[in-house]
Amino acid sequence: MSNITIIGTGNMGTAIAKILTDGGATVESISHSDEPTSFAGDIVILAVPYTALPEITDKYRSQLAGKTVVDITNTVDFATFTPVEFDAGSGAADLAAKLPESTVLKAFNTNLAPTLATKTVGDRTTTVIIAGDDADAKAQLSAALTAGGVNAVDAGPLARARELEAVGYLQMGLVINGQMNWTDALGIIK
Amino acid sequence: MSNITIIGTGNMGTAIAKILTDGGATVESISHSDEPTSFAGDIVILAVPYTALPEITDKYRSQLAGKTVVDITNTVDFATFTPVEFDAGSGAADLAAKLPESTVLKAFNTNLAPTLATKTVGDRTTTVIIAGDDADAKAQLSAALTAGGVNAVDAGPLARARELEAVGYLQMGLVINGQMNWTDALGIIK
């Protein structure tokens, strides 16, 4: 069974923790403000706003070494509602560059929190889209998620985080402009 | 009723023509190789690969002036399967810069052809996502589409074409890697 730490206890962190616990994973939930000194999980999910990532990478680089680190952020400047540009191509690639001894995955950023909390979008099961360069790490997260009652889809290498972040931004705009609800999804329909 | 020209008679052009005809629009379908000298439609849909756009903009700039021009392309280098980079931010913005007297919309690029041909994704009605800076042009295309039996959603200004092109690229990769079928969609689920 997976041993997973979730940093962040907001809507996203809480909903992700529930799914993983339902699937039998051992989940350690830590508030971003708890100032932890170590993480029990082999997988550490950073369920925080992207603005909190620099502090986390500075403070916990060594504690995150050797672990799978999952970036769920939407890299949007909420003051101007414009996407943040990264020389690395995406927020996740930027994070990976700052955590060279960790295996970074992008996941959950295309899921609105209510669809993770209920595990459904309308009458469909919620699908989590994952990108990353390490097949084993993706398979481990996928297995933990499917055990918890949602679908998981592999979008390919971490370079695809750029497109996943675009989906997240587009989706937020559609919700804000009333074209979608928070309980809907810009996701895979079969 | 709308008067619409579609340049391109492939899977996409054919499916779009059927929807618009079903909705009562007067549709002129022109093969890309027909070398037309004028276009009957107030809306001209360029249902061609993005590699055909430079020739069209060079040749028909004056004929397209004053019209709504719809870019449906996925801006992917199919030799390397990598997204094409545009200084303008998206292929649609690049097209708009080359057609300064036309009103450019991005639409249909997030729809796989089979979902336009059947108007459905599974048990759901297919949704066409549209971006553009001219509200009237978007409303006219939306009305023609909804009359034809599909849903239309306004994704905002033409700047959102960047995200729509990312969705199109991501979706193609998911299909190619067996995570989705051509009859599925990366789209809005309610």
mmCIF file of C-alpha atoms in Angstrom:
data_model
loop_
_atom_site.group_PDB
_atom_site.id
_atom_site.type_symbol
_atom_site.label_atom_id
_atom_site.label_comp_id
_atom_site.label_asym_id
_atom_site.label_seq_id
_atom_site.Cartn_x
_atom_site.Cartn_y
_atom_site.Cartn_z
ATOM 1 C CA MET A 1 0.000 0.000 0.000
ATOM 2 C CA SER A 2 1.097 3.532 -0.719
ATOM 3 C CA ASN A 3 2.354 5.873 1.953
ATOM 4 C CA ILE A 4 1.358 9.381 0.955
ATOM 5 C CA THR A 5 1.881 12.804 2.515
ATOM 6 C CA ILE A 6 -0.394 15.661 1.523
ATOM 7 C CA ILE A 7 0.772 19.179 2.311
ATOM 8 C CA GLY A 8 -2.268 21.428 2.334
ATOM 9 C CA THR A 9 -5.618 20.925 3.999
ATOM 10 C CA GLY A 10 -7.829 23.063 1.765
ATOM 11 C CA ASN A 11 -10.618 21.801 -0.491
ATOM 12 C CA MET A 12 -8.175 20.073 -2.847
ATOM 13 C CA GLY A 13 -5.964 18.501 -0.175
ATOM 14 C CA THR A 14 -8.976 17.298 1.798
ATOM 15 C CA ALA A 15 -10.677 15.754 -1.247
ATOM 16 C CA ILE A 16 -7.469 14.058 -2.432
ATOM 17 C CA ALA A 17 -6.801 12.697 1.087
ATOM 18 C CA LYS A 18 -10.293 11.165 1.183
ATOM 19 C CA ILE A 19 -9.851 9.407 -2.183
ATOM 20 C CA LEU A 20 -6.467 7.988 -1.227
ATOM 21 C CA THR A 21 -7.630 6.911 2.244
ATOM 22 C CA ASP A 22 -10.689 5.257 0.684
ATOM 23 C CA GLY A 23 -8.262 3.336 -1.546
ATOM 24 C CA GLY A 24 -6.346 1.972 1.415
ATOM 25 C CA ALA A 25 -3.318 4.265 1.295
ATOM 26 C CA THR A 26 -1.732 5.487 4.503
ATOM 27 C CA VAL A 27 -2.201 9.244 4.306
ATOM 28 C CA GLU A 28 -0.416 11.896 6.332
ATOM 29 C CA SER A 29 -2.154 15.288 6.007
ATOM 30 C CA ILE A 30 -0.079 18.290 6.958
ATOM 31 C CA SER A 31 -1.170 21.900 7.006
ATOM 32 C CA HIS A 32 1.089 24.173 5.034
ATOM 33 C CA SER A 33 1.563 26.219 8.198
ATOM 34 C CA ASP A 34 2.577 23.219 10.361
ATOM 35 C CA GLU A 35 6.279 23.621 9.580
ATOM 36 C CA PRO A 36 6.916 19.858 9.354
ATOM 37 C CA THR A 37 10.468 18.566 9.629
ATOM 38 C CA SER A 38 9.993 15.339 7.683
ATOM 39 C CA PHE A 39 7.412 13.598 5.527
ATOM 40 C CA ALA A 40 6.266 10.007 6.040
ATOM 41 C CA GLY A 41 5.057 9.499 2.459
ATOM 42 C CA ASP A 42 7.003 8.120 -0.479
ATOM 43 C CA ILE A 43 4.663 10.347 -2.471
ATOM 44 C CA VAL A 44 4.272 13.959 -1.320
ATOM 45 C CA ILE A 45 1.367 15.875 -2.819
ATOM 46 C CA LEU A 46 1.794 19.648 -2.677
ATOM 47 C CA ALA A 47 -1.847 20.724 -2.364
ATOM 48 C CA VAL A 48 -0.931 24.391 -2.042
ATOM 49 C CA PRO A 49 -1.211 27.456 -4.303
ATOM 50 C CA TYR A 50 1.676 27.793 -6.743
ATOM 51 C CA THR A 51 2.787 30.907 -4.865
ATOM 52 C CA ALA A 52 3.667 28.656 -1.911
ATOM 53 C CA LEU A 53 5.985 26.417 -3.972
ATOM 54 C CA PRO A 54 9.189 28.528 -3.751
ATOM 55 C CA GLU A 55 9.080 28.454 0.047
ATOM 56 C CA ILE A 56 8.501 24.684 0.045
ATOM 57 C CA THR A 57 11.304 23.958 -2.401
ATOM 58 C CA ASP A 58 13.723 26.185 -0.475
ATOM 59 C CA LYS A 59 12.846 24.708 2.885
ATOM 60 C CA TYR A 60 12.308 21.032 2.101
ATOM 61 C CA ARG A 61 14.560 20.229 -0.858
ATOM 62 C CA SER A 62 16.517 17.608 1.102
ATOM 63 C CA GLN A 63 13.451 16.096 2.796
ATOM 64 C CA LEU A 64 11.785 15.719 -0.634
ATOM 65 C CA ALA A 65 14.862 14.096 -2.232
ATOM 66 C CA GLY A 66 14.173 10.567 -3.429
ATOM 67 C CA LYS A 67 10.409 11.049 -3.194
ATOM 68 C CA THR A 68 7.691 11.492 -5.783
ATOM 69 C CA VAL A 69 6.432 15.078 -5.529
ATOM 70 C CA VAL A 70 3.044 15.871 -7.043
ATOM 71 C CA ASP A 71 2.338 19.402 -8.256
ATOM 72 C CA ILE A 72 -1.392 20.151 -8.397
ATOM 73 C CA THR A 73 -1.135 23.896 -8.930
ATOM 74 C CA ASN A 74 -2.762 26.144 -11.453
ATOM 75 C CA THR A 75 -0.167 28.635 -12.416
ATOM 76 C CA VAL A 76 -2.420 31.651 -12.719
ATOM 77 C CA ASP A 77 -1.822 35.180 -11.503
ATOM 78 C CA PHE A 78 -5.156 35.665 -9.796
ATOM 79 C CA ALA A 79 -4.756 39.455 -9.546
ATOM 80 C CA THR A 80 -4.828 39.742 -13.352
ATOM 81 C CA PHE A 81 -6.247 36.279 -14.162
ATOM 82 C CA THR A 82 -3.439 35.645 -16.642
ATOM 83 C CA PRO A 83 -1.315 32.515 -16.917
ATOM 84 C CA VAL A 84 2.147 32.687 -15.381
ATOM 85 C CA GLU A 85 4.969 32.174 -17.902
ATOM 86 C CA PHE A 86 7.840 29.845 -17.036
ATOM 87 C CA ASP A 87 11.125 29.577 -18.918
ATOM 88 C CA ALA A 88 10.966 25.843 -18.150
ATOM 89 C CA GLY A 89 7.682 25.620 -20.105
ATOM 90 C CA SER A 90 5.364 24.938 -17.172
ATOM 91 C CA GLY A 91 5.090 25.394 -13.452
ATOM 92 C CA ALA A 92 5.712 21.674 -12.974
ATOM 93 C CA ALA A 93 8.906 21.758 -15.061
ATOM 94 C CA ASP A 94 10.016 24.766 -13.016
ATOM 95 C CA LEU A 95 9.341 22.810 -9.812
ATOM 96 C CA ALA A 96 11.254 19.805 -11.169
ATOM 97 C CA ALA A 97 14.247 22.026 -11.885
ATOM 98 C CA LYS A 98 14.155 23.225 -8.278
ATOM 99 C CA LEU A 99 13.867 19.663 -6.899
ATOM 100 C CA PRO A 100 16.481 17.815 -8.947
ATOM 101 C CA GLU A 101 16.568 14.827 -6.580
ATOM 102 C CA SER A 102 12.788 14.355 -6.564
ATOM 103 C CA THR A 103 10.501 12.797 -9.177
ATOM 104 C CA VAL A 104 7.931 15.461 -10.053
ATOM 105 C CA LEU A 105 4.484 14.624 -11.402
ATOM 106 C CA LYS A 106 1.734 16.989 -12.472
ATOM 107 C CA ALA A 107 -1.725 15.794 -11.466
ATOM 108 C CA PHE A 108 -5.114 16.992 -10.165
ATOM 109 C CA ASN A 109 -4.763 20.508 -11.598
ATOM 110 C CA THR A 110 -7.422 19.756 -14.224
ATOM 111 C CA ASN A 111 -9.839 18.599 -11.505
ATOM 112 C CA LEU A 112 -12.085 21.081 -9.755
ATOM 113 C CA ALA A 113 -12.292 20.274 -6.032
ATOM 114 C CA PRO A 114 -16.023 19.359 -5.959
ATOM 115 C CA THR A 115 -15.467 16.680 -8.619
ATOM 116 C CA LEU A 116 -12.747 15.124 -6.449
ATOM 117 C CA ALA A 117 -14.877 15.372 -3.294
ATOM 118 C CA THR A 118 -17.799 13.543 -4.943
ATOM 119 C CA LYS A 119 -15.581 11.444 -7.270
ATOM 120 C CA THR A 120 -18.126 12.220 -9.991
ATOM 121 C CA VAL A 121 -18.909 14.654 -12.779
ATOM 122 C CA GLY A 122 -22.597 14.334 -13.481
ATOM 123 C CA ASP A 123 -23.104 10.574 -13.885
ATOM 124 C CA ARG A 124 -19.435 9.925 -14.755
ATOM 125 C CA THR A 125 -16.524 8.962 -12.543
ATOM 126 C CA THR A 126 -13.968 11.754 -12.134
ATOM 127 C CA THR A 127 -10.724 11.256 -14.077
ATOM 128 C CA VAL A 128 -7.371 12.523 -12.801
ATOM 129 C CA ILE A 129 -4.909 13.322 -15.598
ATOM 130 C CA ILE A 130 -1.252 12.750 -14.684
ATOM 131 C CA ALA A 131 1.951 13.793 -16.484
ATOM 132 C CA GLY A 132 5.499 12.853 -15.575
ATOM 133 C CA ASP A 133 8.709 11.344 -16.823
ATOM 134 C CA ASP A 134 8.822 8.380 -14.422
ATOM 135 C CA ALA A 135 6.487 5.562 -15.423
ATOM 136 C CA ASP A 136 6.736 3.789 -12.052
ATOM 137 C CA ALA A 137 5.828 6.929 -10.112
ATOM 138 C CA LYS A 138 2.828 7.550 -12.400
ATOM 139 C CA ALA A 139 1.728 3.918 -12.053
ATOM 140 C CA GLN A 140 1.953 4.088 -8.258
ATOM 141 C CA LEU A 141 -0.158 7.259 -8.057
ATOM 142 C CA SER A 142 -2.619 5.888 -10.621
ATOM 143 C CA ALA A 143 -3.050 2.670 -8.641
ATOM 144 C CA ALA A 144 -3.675 4.583 -5.415
ATOM 145 C CA LEU A 145 -6.273 6.752 -7.147
ATOM 146 C CA THR A 146 -8.144 3.972 -8.938
ATOM 147 C CA ALA A 147 -8.221 2.017 -5.659
ATOM 148 C CA GLY A 148 -9.869 5.113 -4.182
ATOM 149 C CA GLY A 149 -12.634 5.198 -6.763
ATOM 150 C CA VAL A 150 -11.584 7.675 -9.437
ATOM 151 C CA ASN A 151 -10.083 7.109 -12.886
ATOM 152 C CA ALA A 152 -6.490 7.966 -13.726
ATOM 153 C CA VAL A 153 -5.099 8.753 -17.155
ATOM 154 C CA ASP A 154 -1.455 9.064 -18.175
ATOM 155 C CA ALA A 155 -0.984 12.175 -20.332
ATOM 156 C CA GLY A 156 2.675 11.397 -21.066
ATOM 157 C CA PRO A 157 5.908 13.125 -20.054
ATOM 158 C CA LEU A 158 6.218 16.062 -17.663
ATOM 159 C CA ALA A 159 6.411 18.300 -20.746
ATOM 160 C CA ARG A 160 2.639 17.777 -21.053
ATOM 161 C CA ALA A 161 2.223 19.736 -17.795
ATOM 162 C CA ARG A 162 2.271 22.786 -20.021
ATOM 163 C CA GLU A 163 -0.956 21.621 -21.686
ATOM 164 C CA LEU A 164 -2.462 20.440 -18.380
ATOM 165 C CA GLU A 165 -1.858 23.901 -16.933
ATOM 166 C CA ALA A 166 -3.521 25.412 -20.005
ATOM 167 C CA VAL A 167 -6.540 23.135 -19.424
ATOM 168 C CA GLY A 168 -6.686 24.230 -15.785
ATOM 169 C CA TYR A 169 -6.585 27.902 -16.705
ATOM 170 C CA LEU A 170 -9.141 27.537 -19.506
ATOM 171 C CA GLN A 171 -11.455 25.612 -17.187
ATOM 172 C CA MET A 172 -11.274 28.241 -14.459
ATOM 173 C CA GLY A 173 -12.130 30.921 -16.992
ATOM 174 C CA LEU A 174 -15.108 28.934 -18.254
ATOM 175 C CA VAL A 175 -16.398 28.593 -14.679
ATOM 176 C CA ILE A 176 -15.818 32.247 -13.821
ATOM 177 C CA ASN A 177 -17.633 33.285 -17.012
ATOM 178 C CA GLY A 178 -20.590 31.031 -16.275
ATOM 179 C CA GLN A 179 -20.019 28.546 -19.115
ATOM 180 C CA MET A 180 -19.440 25.700 -16.659
ATOM 181 C CA ASN A 181 -20.135 25.007 -12.988
ATOM 182 C CA TRP A 182 -17.617 24.075 -10.311
ATOM 183 C CA THR A 183 -19.160 20.611 -10.295
ATOM 184 C CA ASP A 184 -18.509 20.186 -14.046
ATOM 185 C CA ALA A 185 -15.229 19.294 -15.717
ATOM 186 C CA LEU A 186 -13.123 20.084 -18.727
ATOM 187 C CA GLY A 187 -12.063 16.474 -18.922
ATOM 188 C CA ILE A 188 -12.184 13.191 -20.756
ATOM 189 C CA ILE A 189 -15.676 12.146 -21.897
ATOM 190 C CA LYS A 190 -16.202 8.655 -23.266
ATOM 191 C CA MET B 1 -30.005 32.491 -41.674
ATOM 192 C CA SER B 2 -26.250 32.314 -41.845
ATOM 193 C CA ASN B 3 -24.357 32.130 -45.099
ATOM 194 C CA ILE B 4 -21.237 30.070 -44.472
ATOM 195 C CA THR B 5 -18.334 29.003 -46.678
ATOM 196 C CA ILE B 6 -16.235 26.019 -45.649
ATOM 197 C CA ILE B 7 -12.838 25.628 -47.294
ATOM 198 C CA GLY B 8 -11.786 21.998 -46.950
ATOM 199 C CA THR B 9 -13.760 18.851 -47.626
ATOM 200 C CA GLY B 10 -11.970 16.415 -45.318
ATOM 201 C CA ASN B 11 -13.490 14.743 -42.250
ATOM 202 C CA MET B 12 -13.687 17.989 -40.336
ATOM 203 C CA GLY B 13 -15.049 20.148 -43.165
ATOM 204 C CA THR B 14 -17.643 17.525 -44.076
ATOM 205 C CA ALA B 15 -18.852 17.080 -40.496
ATOM 206 C CA ILE B 16 -19.048 20.827 -39.878
ATOM 207 C CA ALA B 17 -20.940 21.358 -43.167
ATOM 208 C CA LYS B 18 -23.499 18.724 -42.151
ATOM 209 C CA ILE B 19 -24.136 20.349 -38.748
ATOM 210 C CA LEU B 20 -24.542 23.816 -40.250
ATOM 211 C CA THR B 21 -26.774 22.574 -43.090
ATOM 212 C CA ASP B 22 -28.901 20.672 -40.560
ATOM 213 C CA GLY B 23 -29.277 23.962 -38.718
ATOM 214 C CA GLY B 24 -30.625 25.728 -41.757
ATOM 215 C CA ALA B 25 -27.526 27.668 -42.806
ATOM 216 C CA THR B 26 -26.685 28.124 -46.472
ATOM 217 C CA VAL B 27 -23.369 26.307 -46.780
ATOM 218 C CA GLU B 28 -20.845 26.607 -49.612
ATOM 219 C CA SER B 29 -18.270 23.804 -49.448
ATOM 220 C CA ILE B 30 -15.063 24.391 -51.373
ATOM 221 C CA SER B 31 -12.154 22.038 -51.753
ATOM 222 C CA HIS B 32 -8.849 23.585 -50.800
ATOM 223 C CA SER B 33 -7.601 22.709 -54.297
ATOM 224 C CA ASP B 34 -10.526 24.390 -56.085
ATOM 225 C CA GLU B 35 -8.755 27.756 -56.321
ATOM 226 C CA PRO B 36 -11.920 29.783 -55.626
ATOM 227 C CA THR B 37 -11.986 33.445 -56.553
ATOM 228 C CA SER B 38 -14.606 34.560 -54.038
ATOM 229 C CA PHE B 39 -16.541 33.251 -51.060
ATOM 230 C CA ALA B 40 -20.307 33.449 -50.665
ATOM 231 C CA GLY B 41 -20.281 33.140 -46.871
ATOM 232 C CA ASP B 42 -20.183 35.913 -44.293
ATOM 233 C CA ILE B 43 -18.428 33.305 -42.191
ATOM 234 C CA VAL B 44 -15.552 31.395 -43.814
ATOM 235 C CA ILE B 45 -14.391 28.281 -41.983
ATOM 236 C CA LEU B 46 -10.840 27.239 -42.854
ATOM 237 C CA ALA B 47 -11.144 23.450 -42.444
ATOM 238 C CA VAL B 48 -7.585 22.851 -43.601
ATOM 239 C CA PRO B 49 -4.325 21.820 -41.889
ATOM 240 C CA TYR B 50 -2.460 24.749 -40.316
ATOM 241 C CA THR B 51 0.283 24.276 -42.909
ATOM 242 C CA ALA B 52 -2.216 25.434 -45.570
ATOM 243 C CA LEU B 53 -2.970 28.723 -43.799
ATOM 244 C CA PRO B 54 -0.049 30.815 -45.157
ATOM 245 C CA GLU B 55 -1.094 30.100 -48.744
ATOM 246 C CA ILE B 56 -4.716 30.972 -47.961
ATOM 247 C CA THR B 57 -3.845 34.222 -46.186
ATOM 248 C CA ASP B 58 -1.490 35.257 -48.996
ATOM 249 C CA LYS B 59 -3.951 34.442 -51.719
ATOM 250 C CA TYR B 60 -7.309 35.468 -50.233
ATOM 251 C CA ARG B 61 -6.563 38.314 -47.825
ATOM 252 C CA SER B 62 -8.765 40.761 -49.742
ATOM 253 C CA GLN B 63 -11.574 38.235 -50.343
ATOM 254 C CA LEU B 64 -11.634 37.462 -46.600
ATOM 255 C CA ALA B 65 -11.690 41.136 -45.556
ATOM 256 C CA GLY B 66 -14.843 42.049 -43.665
ATOM 257 C CA LYS B 67 -15.712 38.399 -43.029
ATOM 258 C CA THR B 68 -15.564 36.199 -39.965
ATOM 259 C CA VAL B 69 -12.785 33.658 -40.514
ATOM 260 C CA VAL B 70 -12.800 30.525 -38.369
ATOM 261 C CA ASP B 71 -9.514 28.762 -37.622
ATOM 262 C CA ILE B 72 -10.028 25.106 -36.699
ATOM 263 C CA THR B 73 -6.394 24.009 -36.895
ATOM 264 C CA ASN B 74 -4.270 22.104 -34.462
ATOM 265 C CA THR B 75 -0.886 23.711 -34.601
ATOM 266 C CA VAL B 76 1.191 20.582 -34.272
ATOM 267 C CA ASP B 77 4.321 19.595 -36.184
ATOM 268 C CA PHE B 78 3.228 16.084 -37.068
ATOM 269 C CA ALA B 79 6.749 14.995 -38.059
ATOM 270 C CA THR B 80 7.923 15.433 -34.456
ATOM 271 C CA PHE B 81 4.512 15.597 -32.740
ATOM 272 C CA THR B 82 5.470 18.799 -30.955
ATOM 273 C CA PRO B 83 3.371 21.965 -30.684
ATOM 274 C CA VAL B 84 4.290 24.795 -33.027
ATOM 275 C CA GLU B 85 5.371 27.976 -31.229
ATOM 276 C CA PHE B 86 3.981 31.322 -32.365
ATOM 277 C CA ASP B 87 5.284 34.728 -31.330
ATOM 278 C CA ALA B 88 1.650 35.854 -31.396
ATOM 279 C CA GLY B 89 0.839 33.277 -28.667
ATOM 280 C CA SER B 90 -1.285 30.928 -30.791
ATOM 281 C CA GLY B 91 -1.869 29.889 -34.357
ATOM 282 C CA ALA B 92 -5.161 31.767 -34.327
ATOM 283 C CA ALA B 93 -3.532 34.990 -33.138
ATOM 284 C CA ASP B 94 -0.916 34.534 -35.876
ATOM 285 C CA LEU B 95 -3.722 34.114 -38.423
ATOM 286 C CA ALA B 96 -5.487 37.214 -37.096
ATOM 287 C CA ALA B 97 -2.295 39.234 -37.535
ATOM 288 C CA LYS B 98 -2.133 38.080 -41.154
ATOM 289 C CA LEU B 99 -5.810 38.922 -41.785
ATOM 290 C CA PRO B 100 -6.127 42.353 -40.150
ATOM 291 C CA GLU B 101 -9.392 43.143 -41.955
ATOM 292 C CA SER B 102 -11.087 39.884 -40.956
ATOM 293 C CA THR B 103 -12.616 38.827 -37.635
ATOM 294 C CA VAL B 104 -10.815 35.643 -36.621
ATOM 295 C CA LEU B 105 -12.396 33.038 -34.349
ATOM 296 C CA LYS B 106 -10.882 29.812 -33.050
ATOM 297 C CA ALA B 107 -13.360 26.938 -32.957
ATOM 298 C CA PHE B 108 -13.690 23.188 -33.572
ATOM 299 C CA ASN B 109 -10.015 22.431 -32.878
ATOM 300 C CA THR B 110 -10.942 20.728 -29.603
ATOM 301 C CA ASN B 111 -13.462 18.503 -31.415
ATOM 302 C CA LEU B 112 -12.362 15.221 -32.939
ATOM 303 C CA ALA B 113 -14.092 14.707 -36.306
ATOM 304 C CA PRO B 114 -16.162 11.636 -35.311
ATOM 305 C CA THR B 115 -17.768 13.600 -32.455
ATOM 306 C CA LEU B 116 -18.823 16.295 -34.924
ATOM 307 C CA ALA B 117 -20.085 13.738 -37.455
ATOM 308 C CA THR B 118 -22.304 12.025 -34.854
ATOM 309 C CA LYS B 119 -22.907 15.219 -32.818
ATOM 310 C CA THR B 120 -22.373 13.064 -29.740
ATOM 311 C CA VAL B 121 -19.715 11.905 -27.302
ATOM 312 C CA GLY B 122 -21.062 8.770 -25.670
ATOM 313 C CA ASP B 123 -24.542 9.792 -24.508
ATOM 314 C CA ARG B 124 -23.726 13.533 -24.493
ATOM 315 C CA THR B 125 -24.177 16.178 -27.145
ATOM 316 C CA THR B 126 -20.903 17.398 -28.647
ATOM 317 C CA THR B 127 -19.813 20.857 -27.496
ATOM 318 C CA VAL B 128 -17.864 23.232 -29.743
ATOM 319 C CA ILE B 129 -15.635 25.656 -27.819
ATOM 320 C CA ILE B 130 -15.178 29.049 -29.481
ATOM 321 C CA ALA B 131 -12.725 31.872 -28.735
ATOM 322 C CA GLY B 132 -12.630 35.306 -30.322
ATOM 323 C CA ASP B 133 -12.648 39.020 -29.639
ATOM 324 C CA ASP B 134 -15.907 39.825 -31.478
ATOM 325 C CA ALA B 135 -18.990 38.926 -29.462
ATOM 326 C CA ASP B 136 -21.352 39.241 -32.446
ATOM 327 C CA ALA B 137 -19.264 36.901 -34.604
ATOM 328 C CA LYS B 138 -19.139 34.348 -31.800
ATOM 329 C CA ALA B 139 -22.881 34.647 -31.231
ATOM 330 C CA GLN B 140 -23.597 34.141 -34.947
ATOM 331 C CA LEU B 141 -21.449 30.991 -35.148
ATOM 332 C CA SER B 142 -22.884 29.689 -31.868
ATOM 333 C CA ALA B 143 -26.448 30.178 -33.100
ATOM 334 C CA ALA B 144 -25.698 28.348 -36.363
ATOM 335 C CA LEU B 145 -24.140 25.457 -34.426
ATOM 336 C CA THR B 146 -26.857 25.097 -31.809
ATOM 337 C CA ALA B 147 -29.481 25.201 -34.572
ATOM 338 C CA GLY B 148 -27.544 22.288 -36.098
ATOM 339 C CA GLY B 149 -27.772 20.158 -32.977
ATOM 340 C CA VAL B 150 -24.504 20.645 -31.108
ATOM 341 C CA ASN B 151 -23.675 22.801 -28.096
ATOM 342 C CA ALA B 152 -21.496 25.894 -28.327
ATOM 343 C CA VAL B 153 -19.492 27.456 -25.512
ATOM 344 C CA ASP B 154 -17.746 30.833 -25.485
ATOM 345 C CA ALA B 155 -14.215 30.457 -24.077
ATOM 346 C CA GLY B 156 -13.534 34.191 -24.131
ATOM 347 C CA PRO B 157 -11.163 36.358 -26.182
ATOM 348 C CA LEU B 158 -8.975 35.137 -29.030
ATOM 349 C CA ALA B 159 -6.100 34.990 -26.516
ATOM 350 C CA ARG B 160 -7.732 31.789 -25.210
ATOM 351 C CA ALA B 161 -6.891 30.134 -28.542
ATOM 352 C CA ARG B 162 -3.547 29.414 -26.936
ATOM 353 C CA GLU B 163 -5.264 27.182 -24.367
ATOM 354 C CA LEU B 164 -7.647 25.695 -26.945
ATOM 355 C CA GLU B 165 -4.652 24.703 -29.066
ATOM 356 C CA ALA B 166 -3.064 23.137 -25.980
ATOM 357 C CA VAL B 167 -6.268 21.143 -25.407
ATOM 358 C CA GLY B 168 -6.219 19.980 -29.036
ATOM 359 C CA TYR B 169 -2.614 18.854 -28.802
ATOM 360 C CA LEU B 170 -3.099 17.129 -25.447
ATOM 361 C CA GLN B 171 -6.191 15.365 -26.763
ATOM 362 C CA MET B 172 -4.391 14.066 -29.865
ATOM 363 C CA GLY B 173 -1.605 12.703 -27.691
ATOM 364 C CA LEU B 174 -4.107 10.955 -25.413
ATOM 365 C CA VAL B 175 -5.714 9.311 -28.452
ATOM 366 C CA ILE B 176 -2.388 8.318 -30.010
ATOM 367 C CA ASN B 177 -1.256 6.815 -26.691
ATOM 368 C CA GLY B 178 -4.460 4.832 -26.299
ATOM 369 C CA GLN B 179 -5.845 6.777 -23.317
ATOM 370 C CA MET B 180 -8.869 7.963 -25.337
ATOM 371 C CA ASN B 181 -10.633 6.952 -28.542
ATOM 372 C CA TRP B 182 -11.310 9.151 -31.562
ATOM 373 C CA THR B 183 -14.985 9.035 -30.601
ATOM 374 C CA ASP B 184 -14.224 10.435 -27.112
ATOM 375 C CA ALA B 185 -13.552 14.039 -26.181
ATOM 376 C CA LEU B 186 -11.422 16.174 -23.958
ATOM 377 C CA GLY B 187 -14.295 18.533 -23.428
ATOM 378 C CA ILE B 188 -16.894 19.941 -21.083
ATOM 379 C CA ILE B 189 -18.698 17.359 -18.959
ATOM 380 C CA LYS B 190 -21.709 18.390 -16.917
#
